[in-house]
Amino acid sequence: MVDPPTAKRLVQVIHDNLPAPVGERRPVHTIGIGVNGRFVASEVARSYCIAEHFDGEPVDVSIRFSNGLGGLEQHDGWSDVRGMAVRFHLKNGTGSDLIATTLGEFFVRNVDDFFKFSDTAKREPFRRRHWLLKILDFLQLKIPQRNPYPGETQAIDAGALRYANQHRFSQLGIFQVGLIGAPASYARASYHAVHTFWVTAPDGVRRPVRFYWQPVAGVRNIKPTPEPCEKYLFDELKKRLKRWPARFMLMMTIGEEGDTLDDCTKPWPGTRLRIAMGTLTLTEIPEGEDQATAGERISFNPCRLAPGIEPSNDPILKARLGAYEVSREMRGGCPFKWRADNA
Amino acid sequence: MPDNEGLMDRFVDRLPETAFFKFVAARILTPLWAWWTPVKPLPGGPHPSFQHGDNVQCMMNLIMPLKDKSPVGRAHAAMAISQHKDAIFAGLNNVGTVHFARFVIVGDNICMFSVYDGDFTNYIRDFIATIGEVFDAVVGLVEGGEKVIPCDKNVEAFIQWVHERDLYQVPDTPTDFLRDQERLNGDKAVAPVNDDLTLLPRKMVLQLRANANVSLGSGYRAYPGYSVAQVRKQLGLGW
Amino acid sequence: MFDLSDLQGNVLRGYKDKPYVRYLILEIADRVVARRWLAAAISGRDHDVPQITSGDWGKAKPRTCFNIGLTYEGLRALGTPGSSLAMFPNEFIEGITARALKLGDVGASAPDTWPSPFNEPKRIHLIATIYAENVAQLDQVQQRALDRNALTLLGMREGNNFDGDFVHFGYRDNIMQPRFEGIHDPERHADGQPLAPLGTVLLGHPTNLEGLQWRVPQPTQLGHNGTFNAFRVLKQDVVGFENYLDQAASDLLTHPKVDEVLPPGGELKVCEVFEIEPPSRHAALREVVAAYLCGRWRDGTPLALSADMPDANVDRAKFDYDESSRCPYGAHIRRCNPRGGHIVQRVANNSRRLVRRGVPYGPAYKRDKSGDAGKTEPERGLLGNFIGASLGAQFEAMSCDWLNLGLQDPRITGSNDPITGTNDPATSWFDLPLKSGGTIRLRGLPEFVSTRGGAYTFLPSLSAIRYLGSLTA
Ligand code: HEM
Ligand code: HEM
C-alpha cells in the first residue's frame, strides 16, 4: 500500500502528461468497451485455488477492453498496448478482478522508478526523422525512429528510449511496446496480468502464480500501414459476438524458488508449470446506457481479489490499490463492493 | 498522405527492402561492423540455472558437419545411425532422462536433437558409458571428430567437443539476449547504464555472424516442469 | 596392494585422533621460493617446513598431519606448463565460483556474498590443512609453514571434531566412506556395497562407469594418483533447523496419520535414546522429522533398517534401498548415495561416490528452551571436503541433479535436499513415506545450509609435489 498522497501523485503524474485533459474519464486506457461473459473453471483449477470462481460453477464476468493510450481520441490502428480488465462476479455480490494488458511485463519496478520514468518520458514534439539521418541509422544497422502517425505531433517515445538506455530492467517492456502493433480484434490478443499473486489450494498450500489470457481464436495483429484505421475494434467485436462467442483460456504459471515474486519487469520463463485454469466466453456487448455502465463507470482494482487469491509484495501492485481508487473517485466511477457487508 | 512526407522519405523507408541495400548490409556493413565492434560467440546449450523447471526438458541441438560432403558421406551417416538402432534405444532407456531424441541430416551435417532432463555433462557422460560405440561411429564421420574418439578414453574432451557444437539458445526475449552478451563481457550492471537499445539489430546480426546456427528461443513445452520419469510414472508406463 | 606412500594421507584417511583442523588459505608470494617450499615439504627432514603426511605412516604415527591442495590459479602461479594446465578438467579450470548455478550457490550462498578470503577467488592458490591434537600444535605447524615467506596467508578457517563424531544439527556423521578395491581399510567394515574402483578417487585408474577413464594431466608424475577436492565452507543455521523441527513436529502431532511415523507409545523409546526429559510425543516427533530428513536418526541408526525407533544394535553401514524401504527417497543420505536402489539414471548407481572429510566449526550448540530469541548466535557450520577423481562426474553431478532437483526418482523430482538443498520455504517440500503407502508432505523448509566460501583444489600425489617443486621455468 502507498500512502494516499503518493497514490494521488501517481494519478496526477499521469494526468499531467496527457495531450489534453480527459475530463471525468480514465487518464490511461481511456477508450474502452464493456463486454459481458461467463467463465468456467477447468476441472483442475479448484485443486490449485479455493477462490470461488475456480470451483467449476460457471460465473458471470464483466470485461472491459481498452486501448492503452490516455486521451479522448481513438486510435485503434496505432501500435499500442491494449487492456483487458476482468471482473468475476461472486455469489455474495462481491467480485474478483484481474487486470491484464498485451504487454508481457511492466517497465518499472516500483513507485520511485515510476516517477523517474514519468519525469524522463514526457511528451515531446515528435517529427519524422530526416531521411539522411535514417540512412545514417541504416549504415549503423540500427532501427530508425518510427514515423509519426498522421496528426501525431507529440510522443513519449524519445523519453522512454532515453529511460530504457539508462535502466536495463525497463528495456524489455519499453522495447516490446515499440513492437506491439495493433490487434485485429480485442479477441485476438494475449493479455498478461504481469504481477505475482499467491493462490491458496484446498490443502492450505500457497503458491506464487502469474495469470494470462490466451485467445482461443489465436493472436493476430493487423498489418501496419502509414495511415491506420482509427476505429474498428468496437465494431469488429460487436460483429464477432453476433456471429459466435469469443473465448479466452486463462493460464496460470506457477513460480519456483528463485523466480522474482515482486518485480513485474521480469517475466517468468516458459519452463514453469503451466495450468489451464478455465475458459472465458464473451457473450454480449451491452448497448446504450448499459454500455456506459459496463464500459465507462465500471471500475477495477488489481487488488480486489476473492478469498483464496492474495497480492504479492510487488510494490507496483501495492501502489495500484490506492491509485486506482483515486482515479475512480476523480472520474466519478462506480464504487464497487470490497466486502459483502460493504464495510 | 501523412504530413510533410517527401519523395526521399518514402524512398528511404523502403530502402531496407531493396536488393541493393540488402547486398550492402550483408556484404559490406556486416563485415565492417564485425571488424569494428567484434562479438564473441555465445556458448551453446541451455542457460545455466539452478531452478527446477529449467533443468528438465532441456534441449540439445547438435549440428555436426560431415567430412564426406556427398551423397555417399550422407549415406554413411545414415547407416551409422540405423546400424546401431538397438544400441541407441537401449542406451536412451537406461540413461533414463531423455524425452525425445532425433537424428536428422541437413545439408552435409548430421544433426542430433534431443530433449533431456538434468545437467548436460551428466547426460553426455552417462551416454558415453552406455553407447560410446555409437558416438564413436558417428563422430568419426564428422569434421574434427577424430580428436575425441574413442570417447570413453577422452571423456572430458568429448563432452567439451559436443558442448561446442551444441547451438546457442537465443533467449525468448530480445533483452535477455543483450544480457547474455553483457554477461559474456563481464558486465552485470542494471542501472544507471548507458546503452543504446536501437543497436539491437546490429547486435543480433553480428551475433548470428559469430553463431551462424542457433536455436531460437527455449522452445515450447506442452507440460513444462516434468521429468521423463514423472511423465512415465503418471501414465503408468513404469520408469 | 596399492602403495599408499605416494598419496597424501587425507585422501584415504580421516585422521580420527586429530580433532583440531585448520585450513590455511594461501597465495603464492614468490614462485621460486614456493617451489623450494614444496620440495622441502616432502624432503623427509623434520626440522624443515611441515612435512606432507603421506598415506603410509610407517611405524610411527605422526603427531600432526599436514596436507595441501592447489587451485588452478595455484598451479599456474607455480609455473606449471600450459600444456599440462590445459589437461585439467574444465570445472577445475573455471573454479568453484564459476560453477555457482550448478552447485546451487545462489542467494545467501552466492559467491559474491562470500567473505574474505573467498571474495577474491583468483588469489587463492593453495589450501594447506593442519590436523592436530590441540590448538598449540596447530599454531606451531602454521608458523613453520609460513616462515619462509613462500606463501602469503589470505585467511584461515578452523574447526574441531566433536566427541562421538557429531556435527551441527546433532547428527552422528563419518559413518560412510567408500571402500576401495585394492586398499586395505581396517577402519571400515563391509557395508554391502560393491567396492569402489580406485578410479573413483584417484586419476589414472578404472572408474565405476564401465570403460571410462578420466584424463590424467601430463606428465604422468603430475596427474597420476592425483585427485580433486571441493572445499566448502557450509554455514549451518542451527537455530533455524531446531525451530523447523518444532514446527514440523507440531504440524505432525495433529496429522491423522501421525501414528504411522511414530507408533503410539514410541515416544518413550525415542526420548530415552536421546535423553529427553520429560518424554513427550512432540519431542519424539522432532527426532522423527530429523531422522526422515537425513535418512538416519541423529544417533546414526539408518531408517532403512529401523524406521520406528533408533536402535544402537542395528548395523549402521550395511543396508540397501528397495521399494519397501522406509527411508524417504528424498532423505539426505539416500539422495547422496542411492546405493543399489532403483533410480532414473540406471547407469549412475554407485558412480557418483565421494570421499568426505568434514569438520564442524563454531561452538557446539546447546538448545536453550527458554528461547532467548534476541540472542545473536555465533556462526556455525561444516568445513567440508568432497573428494573424487572427477569433480564434474561426482561432486557436481551429485549436487545439481540429486541434491537439488531430485532427478533420480520421480517422487522427489522438483524438490531439493532437505538438509543442504537450495530451499525456499515458499515452495519447498519433503515427503515422509508411510507404512500404508501414502506420504505426509512437509513444507516450508528454509535453506538450513548456506555456502560461505570454497575452492576446487587438486590434491597432488607426492610425486606430483616433487615434480612441482622441481619446476624451473
Ligand atoms: C504504478 C503503476 C501504474 C499506475 C500508476 C497505473 C494507473 C492506472 C490508472 C490511474 C488507471 C485508471 C483506473 C480507473 O480510473 O479506473 C489505470 C487503468 C488500467 N491499468 Fe494501470 N497503472 C499502473 C500499472 C499497470 C500495470 C502494471 C498494468 C498491467 C496489467 C496496468 C493495466 C491497466 C489497465 C488494463 C487499465 C484499464 C482498466 C479498465 O479497463 O478499467 N496498469 N491504470
Ligand atoms: C552442512 C551440510 C551437511 C550436513 C550437516 C551433512 C550431514 C550428513 C550426515 C549426518 C550424514 C550421515 C553420516 C554418514 O552416512 O556418514 C551424511 C552423509 C553423506 N553426505 Fe552429507 N551433509 C552435509 C552436506 C553434504 C554435501 C554438500 C554433500 C555432497 C555434495 C554430502 C554428501 C554426503 C554423502 C555422500 C554422504 C554418505 C551417504 C552414504 O554413503 O550413505 N553432504 N551427511
XYZ file of C-alpha atoms in Angstrom, chain A residues 48 105 109 127-132 134-135 138-144 147-152 161 164-169 171-176 179 226-227 256-259 267 269-274, chain B residues 1-5 8-9 12-13 15-16 21 25 29-30 33 50-54 173-175 178-179 182 187-202 205 220-226:
102
model
C -4.822 -25.104 -7.022
C 5.900 -7.236 -18.376
C 9.845 -1.974 -10.666
C 8.623 14.698 -36.016
C 9.598 12.476 -38.841
C 13.282 11.658 -38.698
C 15.138 13.201 -41.593
C 15.887 10.701 -44.338
C 19.585 11.479 -44.234
C 17.757 7.404 -41.377
C 20.383 6.452 -43.921
C 20.836 2.037 -41.675
C 24.567 2.276 -42.180
C 24.980 1.566 -38.489
C 22.491 -1.305 -38.748
C 20.227 0.480 -36.264
C 16.460 0.783 -36.096
C 15.491 4.333 -37.047
C 7.351 7.632 -38.404
C 4.654 9.682 -36.688
C 1.062 8.769 -37.375
C -0.974 11.389 -39.220
C -1.761 14.116 -36.718
C 0.678 12.823 -34.156
C 14.020 5.259 -25.016
C 15.442 2.452 -21.189
C 19.002 3.157 -22.231
C 19.800 4.044 -18.651
C 17.816 1.301 -16.906
C 18.213 -2.269 -18.038
C 15.243 -3.518 -16.034
C 14.373 -2.316 -21.529
C 12.196 -5.316 -22.213
C 8.945 -3.521 -21.526
C 9.889 -0.432 -23.477
C 11.296 -2.422 -26.352
C 8.188 -4.588 -26.572
C 6.901 -3.674 -31.442
C 1.225 4.641 -42.601
C -2.394 5.770 -42.285
C 9.502 -21.757 -8.190
C 12.320 -20.866 -5.860
C 14.470 -18.225 -7.451
C 11.697 -16.677 -9.521
C 8.626 -12.248 -16.980
C 10.330 -18.358 -18.368
C 8.142 -20.817 -20.239
C 9.712 -23.709 -18.351
C 7.500 -23.256 -15.287
C 4.447 -25.385 -14.545
C 1.546 -24.021 -16.525
C -0.811 11.391 -47.024
C 0.966 11.832 -43.713
C 2.186 15.382 -43.259
C 5.371 16.547 -44.892
C 6.317 13.140 -46.293
C 13.154 10.866 -50.329
C 11.365 9.896 -47.119
C 14.479 5.749 -47.654
C 11.716 3.993 -45.720
C 15.420 1.160 -48.699
C 15.919 -1.823 -46.373
C 20.628 -2.316 -49.563
C 24.151 -4.698 -45.450
C 28.193 -3.240 -43.425
C 28.127 -6.520 -41.523
C 30.931 -3.644 -38.088
C 19.619 -23.897 -10.576
C 15.861 -23.781 -10.985
C 13.897 -26.965 -11.414
C 11.811 -26.019 -14.428
C 14.928 -25.000 -16.327
C 13.203 -12.095 -25.085
C 15.465 -9.734 -27.027
C 16.722 -8.144 -23.840
C 21.534 -8.475 -24.648
C 22.056 -9.723 -21.082
C 26.813 -8.392 -21.404
C 29.003 -6.580 -17.376
C 26.369 -7.081 -14.683
C 25.061 -3.541 -14.225
C 21.339 -2.797 -14.053
C 21.171 0.969 -13.680
C 22.446 3.523 -14.351
C 23.903 2.374 -17.627
C 24.490 3.995 -20.948
C 23.091 1.587 -23.518
C 21.713 2.175 -26.968
C 18.686 -0.028 -27.482
C 18.422 0.934 -31.127
C 21.593 -1.070 -31.686
C 19.762 -4.309 -31.033
C 19.504 -5.245 -34.735
C 23.218 -4.828 -35.231
C 23.265 -9.541 -36.828
C 7.692 -24.711 -26.481
C 6.726 -27.268 -23.854
C 3.249 -28.733 -23.579
C 3.790 -29.899 -19.999
C 6.717 -27.902 -18.664
C 8.363 -28.821 -15.408
C 8.112 -32.607 -15.582
